[in-house]
Coordinates of C-alpha atoms in Angstrom, one line a residue:
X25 CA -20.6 -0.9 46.3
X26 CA -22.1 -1.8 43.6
X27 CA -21.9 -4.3 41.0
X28 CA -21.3 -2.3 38.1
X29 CA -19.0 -0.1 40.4
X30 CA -17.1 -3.8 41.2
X31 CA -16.5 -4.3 37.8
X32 CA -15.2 -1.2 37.0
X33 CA -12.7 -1.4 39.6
X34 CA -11.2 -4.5 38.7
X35 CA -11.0 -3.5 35.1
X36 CA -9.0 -0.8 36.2
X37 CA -6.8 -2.8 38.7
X38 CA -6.1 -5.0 35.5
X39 CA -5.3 -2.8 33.1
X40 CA -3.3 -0.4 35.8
X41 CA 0.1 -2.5 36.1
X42 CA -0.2 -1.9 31.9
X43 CA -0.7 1.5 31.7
X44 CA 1.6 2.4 34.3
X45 CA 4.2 0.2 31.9
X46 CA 3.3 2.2 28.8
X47 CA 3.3 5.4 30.4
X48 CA 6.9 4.5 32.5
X49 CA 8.4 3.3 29.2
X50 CA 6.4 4.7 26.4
X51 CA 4.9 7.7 26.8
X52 CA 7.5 9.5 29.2
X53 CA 10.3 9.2 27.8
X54 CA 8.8 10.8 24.0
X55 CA 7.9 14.1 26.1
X56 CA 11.4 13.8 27.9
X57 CA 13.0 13.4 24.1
X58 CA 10.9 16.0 23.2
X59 CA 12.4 18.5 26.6
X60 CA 16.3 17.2 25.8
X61 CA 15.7 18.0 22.2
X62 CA 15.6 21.4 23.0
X63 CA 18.7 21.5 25.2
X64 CA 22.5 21.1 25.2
X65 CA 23.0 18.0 27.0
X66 CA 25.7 15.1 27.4
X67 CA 24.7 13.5 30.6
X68 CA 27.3 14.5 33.0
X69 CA 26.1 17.9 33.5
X70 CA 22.9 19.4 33.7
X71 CA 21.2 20.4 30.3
X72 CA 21.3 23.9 29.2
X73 CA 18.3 25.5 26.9
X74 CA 19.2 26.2 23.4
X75 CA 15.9 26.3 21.5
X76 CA 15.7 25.2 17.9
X77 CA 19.3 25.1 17.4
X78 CA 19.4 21.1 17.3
X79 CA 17.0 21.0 14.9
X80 CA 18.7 23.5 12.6
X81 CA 21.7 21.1 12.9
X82 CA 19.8 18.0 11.9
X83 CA 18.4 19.8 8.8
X84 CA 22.1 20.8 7.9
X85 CA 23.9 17.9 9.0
X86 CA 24.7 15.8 5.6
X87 CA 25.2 12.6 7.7
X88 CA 21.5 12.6 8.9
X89 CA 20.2 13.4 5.5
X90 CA 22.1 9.9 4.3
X91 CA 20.8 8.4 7.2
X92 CA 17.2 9.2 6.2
X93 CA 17.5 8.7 3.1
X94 CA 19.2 5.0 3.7
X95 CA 16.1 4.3 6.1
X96 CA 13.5 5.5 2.9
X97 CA 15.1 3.2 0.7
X98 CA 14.9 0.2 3.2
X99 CA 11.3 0.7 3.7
X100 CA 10.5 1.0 0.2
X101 CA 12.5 -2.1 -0.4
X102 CA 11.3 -4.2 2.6
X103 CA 7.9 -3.8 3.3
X104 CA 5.9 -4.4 -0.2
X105 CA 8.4 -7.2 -0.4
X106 CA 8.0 -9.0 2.7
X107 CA 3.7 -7.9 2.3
X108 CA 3.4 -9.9 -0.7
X109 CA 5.9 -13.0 -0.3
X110 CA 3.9 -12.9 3.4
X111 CA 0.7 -12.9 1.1
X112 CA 1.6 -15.4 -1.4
X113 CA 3.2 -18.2 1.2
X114 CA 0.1 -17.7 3.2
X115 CA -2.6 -18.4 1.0
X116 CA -0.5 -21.4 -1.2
X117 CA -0.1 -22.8 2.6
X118 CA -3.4 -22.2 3.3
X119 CA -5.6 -23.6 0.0
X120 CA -2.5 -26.4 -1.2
X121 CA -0.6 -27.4 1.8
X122 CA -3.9 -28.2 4.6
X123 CA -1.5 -31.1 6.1
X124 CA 1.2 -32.1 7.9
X125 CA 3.8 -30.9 5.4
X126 CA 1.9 -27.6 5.5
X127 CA 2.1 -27.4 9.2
X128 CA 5.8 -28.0 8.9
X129 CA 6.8 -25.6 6.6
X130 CA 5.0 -23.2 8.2
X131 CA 7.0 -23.9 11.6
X132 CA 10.4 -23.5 9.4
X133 CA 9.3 -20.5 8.0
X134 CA 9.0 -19.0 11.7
X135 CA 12.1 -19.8 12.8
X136 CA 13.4 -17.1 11.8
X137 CA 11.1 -14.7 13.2
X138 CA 12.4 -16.3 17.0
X139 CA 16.1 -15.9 16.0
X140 CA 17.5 -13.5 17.7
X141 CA 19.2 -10.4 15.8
X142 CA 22.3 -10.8 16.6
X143 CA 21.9 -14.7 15.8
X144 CA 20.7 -14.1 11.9
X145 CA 23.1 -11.3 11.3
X146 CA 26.1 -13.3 12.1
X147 CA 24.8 -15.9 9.9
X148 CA 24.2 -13.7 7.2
X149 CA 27.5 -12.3 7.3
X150 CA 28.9 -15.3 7.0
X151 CA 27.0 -16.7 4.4
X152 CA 27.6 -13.6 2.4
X153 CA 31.3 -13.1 3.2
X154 CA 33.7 -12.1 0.2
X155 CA 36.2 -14.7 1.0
X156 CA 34.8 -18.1 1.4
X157 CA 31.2 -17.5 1.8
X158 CA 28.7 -19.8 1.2
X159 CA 26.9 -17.6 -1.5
X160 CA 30.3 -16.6 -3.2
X161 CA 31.0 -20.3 -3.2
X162 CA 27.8 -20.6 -5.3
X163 CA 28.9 -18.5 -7.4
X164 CA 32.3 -19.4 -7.9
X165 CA 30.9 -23.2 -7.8
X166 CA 28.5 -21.8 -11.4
X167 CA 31.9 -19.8 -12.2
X168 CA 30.8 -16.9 -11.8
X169 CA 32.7 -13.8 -10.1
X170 CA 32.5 -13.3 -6.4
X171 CA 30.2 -10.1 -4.8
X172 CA 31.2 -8.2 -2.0
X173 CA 28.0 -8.0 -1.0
X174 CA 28.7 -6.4 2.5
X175 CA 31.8 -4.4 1.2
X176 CA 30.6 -2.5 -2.1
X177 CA 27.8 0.6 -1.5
X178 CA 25.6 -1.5 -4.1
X179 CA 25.2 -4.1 -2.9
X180 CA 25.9 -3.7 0.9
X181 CA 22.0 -2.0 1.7
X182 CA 20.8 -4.6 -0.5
X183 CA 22.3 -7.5 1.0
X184 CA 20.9 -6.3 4.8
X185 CA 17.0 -5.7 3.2
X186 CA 17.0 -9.2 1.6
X187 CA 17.6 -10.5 5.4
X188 CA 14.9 -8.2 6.9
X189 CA 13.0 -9.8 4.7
X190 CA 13.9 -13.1 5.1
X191 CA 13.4 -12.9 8.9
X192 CA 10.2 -11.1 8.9
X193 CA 8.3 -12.7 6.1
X194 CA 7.5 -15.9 8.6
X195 CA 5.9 -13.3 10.8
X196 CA 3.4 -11.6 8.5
X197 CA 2.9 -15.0 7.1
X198 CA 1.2 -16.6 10.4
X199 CA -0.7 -13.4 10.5
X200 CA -2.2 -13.8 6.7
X201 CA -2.5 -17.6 7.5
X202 CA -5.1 -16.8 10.4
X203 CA -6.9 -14.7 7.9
X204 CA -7.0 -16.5 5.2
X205 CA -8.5 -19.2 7.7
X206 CA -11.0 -17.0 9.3
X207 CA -12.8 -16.2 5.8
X208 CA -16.2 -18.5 5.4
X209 CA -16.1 -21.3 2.9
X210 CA -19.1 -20.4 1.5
X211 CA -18.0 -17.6 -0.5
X212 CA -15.4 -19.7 -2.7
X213 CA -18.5 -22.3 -2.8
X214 CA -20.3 -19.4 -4.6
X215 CA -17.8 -18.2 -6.4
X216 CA -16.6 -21.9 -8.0
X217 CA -20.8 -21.9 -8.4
X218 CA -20.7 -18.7 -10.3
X219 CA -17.5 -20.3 -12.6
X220 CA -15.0 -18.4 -11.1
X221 CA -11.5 -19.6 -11.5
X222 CA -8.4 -20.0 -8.4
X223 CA -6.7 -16.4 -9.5
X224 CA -10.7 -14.6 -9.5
X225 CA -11.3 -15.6 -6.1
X226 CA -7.5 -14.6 -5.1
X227 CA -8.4 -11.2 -6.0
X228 CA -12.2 -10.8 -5.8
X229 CA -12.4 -12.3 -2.1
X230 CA -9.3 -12.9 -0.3
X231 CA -7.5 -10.0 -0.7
X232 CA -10.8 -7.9 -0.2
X233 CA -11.3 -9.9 3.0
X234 CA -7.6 -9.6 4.3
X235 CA -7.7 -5.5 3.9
X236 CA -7.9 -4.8 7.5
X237 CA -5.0 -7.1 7.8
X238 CA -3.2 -6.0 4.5
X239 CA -3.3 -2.9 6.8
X240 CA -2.1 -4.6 10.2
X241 CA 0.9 -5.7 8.2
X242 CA 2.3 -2.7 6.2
X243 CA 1.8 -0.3 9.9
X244 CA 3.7 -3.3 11.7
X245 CA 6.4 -3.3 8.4
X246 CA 7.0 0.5 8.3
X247 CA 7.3 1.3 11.8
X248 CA 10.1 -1.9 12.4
X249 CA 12.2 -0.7 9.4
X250 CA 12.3 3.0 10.1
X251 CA 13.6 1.5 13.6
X252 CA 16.2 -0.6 11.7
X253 CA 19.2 -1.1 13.6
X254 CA 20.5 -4.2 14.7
X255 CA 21.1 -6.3 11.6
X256 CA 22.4 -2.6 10.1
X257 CA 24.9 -2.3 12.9
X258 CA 25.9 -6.3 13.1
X259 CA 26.5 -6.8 9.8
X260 CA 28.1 -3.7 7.9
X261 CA 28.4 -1.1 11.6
X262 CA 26.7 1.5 8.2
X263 CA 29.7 1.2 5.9
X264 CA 31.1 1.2 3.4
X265 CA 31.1 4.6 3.8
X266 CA 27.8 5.9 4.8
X267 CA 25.9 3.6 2.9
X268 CA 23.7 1.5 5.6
X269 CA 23.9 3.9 7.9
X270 CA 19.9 4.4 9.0
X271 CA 18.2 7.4 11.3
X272 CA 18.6 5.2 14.5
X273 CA 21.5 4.1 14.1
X274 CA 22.3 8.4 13.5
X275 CA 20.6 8.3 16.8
X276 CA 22.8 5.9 18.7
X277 CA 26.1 7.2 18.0
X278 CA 25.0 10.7 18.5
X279 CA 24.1 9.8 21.8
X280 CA 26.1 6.8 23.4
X281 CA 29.4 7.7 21.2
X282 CA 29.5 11.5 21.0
X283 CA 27.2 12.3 24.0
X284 CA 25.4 14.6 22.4
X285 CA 22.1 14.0 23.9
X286 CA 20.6 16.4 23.1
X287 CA 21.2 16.6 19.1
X288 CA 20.2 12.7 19.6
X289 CA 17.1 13.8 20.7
X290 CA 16.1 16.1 18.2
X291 CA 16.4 13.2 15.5
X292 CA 14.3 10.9 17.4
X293 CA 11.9 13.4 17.1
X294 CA 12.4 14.0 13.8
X295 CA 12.0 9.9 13.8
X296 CA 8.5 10.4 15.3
X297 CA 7.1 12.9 13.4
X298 CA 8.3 10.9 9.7
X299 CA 6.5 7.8 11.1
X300 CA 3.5 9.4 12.5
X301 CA 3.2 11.7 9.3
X302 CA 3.8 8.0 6.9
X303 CA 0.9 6.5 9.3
X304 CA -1.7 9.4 8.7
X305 CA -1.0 8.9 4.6
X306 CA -1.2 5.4 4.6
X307 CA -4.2 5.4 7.0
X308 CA -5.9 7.8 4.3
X309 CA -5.3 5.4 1.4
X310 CA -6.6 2.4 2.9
X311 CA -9.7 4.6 4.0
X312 CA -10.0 5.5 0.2
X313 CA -9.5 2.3 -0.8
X314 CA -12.5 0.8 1.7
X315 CA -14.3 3.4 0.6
X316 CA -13.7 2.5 -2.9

């Protein structure tokens, strides 16, 4: 055997184990969702064809439309928050905090990231409880009137996007940090040459710089909050009312509550096709935008 023939085989034999992975875990089950979409199915018996008459339900069912429309809102509110503050932290970290204080904030700011889900939304519920929460006791402490910040359809979609945010910003911000890094000192040389103030090279070399990952971090920030669910379902279960209820969450009790596999199915799709459709746009804009 030959060399070349060598190496190919053992790039195969290590990227195998990872493949079969994805395609066990990824890839099956989407063309499984996409068979059991099209079927009647509960798990205890076998499924039974019924062609598009899921997805006729989930464009009809009112719940699902809240759901979807809960999700759009969190996405809208999430990402270009946690993109900028993600932004902003980095690159203060990066050009005013290059010591030890830096490196330390930078570790607090990630512990959030590591927290588990079910750790940070029983926090947050705590800390925003009506009676005798820590924020309410702020606010009584400045006399002002209580929130029911989990309780009141307001405030309760809110409340869960500001900890989103709050957990993921450390993320993104490590990410922007490395970028921010990676850009060559000689261009703010030539730019503070040239008479160009802090806020000019902001905008006229960093941000051109960190486009590709400007990009990395809005893909990674839609697709995790159109798959919102845990801190939804830990901290308000989507009430009051309807109001926090998101698609998977829509997914969840249609298929592990009600059984309805099937109809569960057919919005997971539906999921797909929303975040596959958002990716095309956005990949259009920032190819008009490079372009540009």
């Amino acid at each position: 055997m030959s060399r070349k023939k060598k190496e190919a085989l053992q790039g195969i034999l290590y990227v195998l184990p990872s493949f079969i992975l994805i395609m066990a875990f990824c890839i099956v089950p989407i063309f499984m969702s996409g068979y059991f979409s099209f079927t009647s199915y509960n798990i205890m018996t076998p499924p039974k064809f019924v062609g598009l008459e899921n997805y006729e339900r989930v464009f009809q069912d009112s719940y699902v439309a809240d759901a979807a429309k809960n999700t759009l809102l969190y996405v809208l509110m999430t990402v270009p928050v946690q993109t900028i503050l993600s932004l902003i932290f980095a690159a203060f970290l990066a050009y005013k905090m290059q010591n030890r204080a830096g490196g330390f904030l930078r570790s607090v700011m990630f512990i959030p990231v590591i927290a588990s889900a079910v750790t940070a939304g029983t926090i947050w519920r705590i800390i925003l409880n009506t009676e005798g929460g820590l924020l309410n006791n702020i606010l009584n402490f400045l006399h002002l009137d209580s929130v029911n910040w989990l309780g009141s359809t307001k405030t309760a979609l809110i409340s869960i996007c500001i900890v989103a945010v709050w957990k993921n910003v450390g993320y993104f911000l490590v990410i922007y940090y490395a970028g921010i890094m990676g850009i060559s000192k000689d261009l703010y040389e030539a730019a503070k040459v040239d008479g160009a103030t802090s806020i000019q090279q902001f905008f006229k070399i960093t941000m051109p710089m960190l486009k590709p990952i400007t990009y990395l971090v809005v893909t990674l920030g839609i697709i995790w909050s159109f798959q919102v669910f845990d801190l939804a379902y830990l901290m308000t279960g989507g009430g009051p009312g309807r109001a926090t209820v998101t698609l998977v969450m829509g997914i969840y009790n249609a298929a592990f509550k009600q059984y309805k596999m099937g109809y569960a199915c057919a919005m997971a799709m539906l999921l797909l096709v929303i975040v596959v459709v958002i990716n095309i746009v956005e990949n259009l804009f920032f190819k008009e935008r490079k372009e540009k």
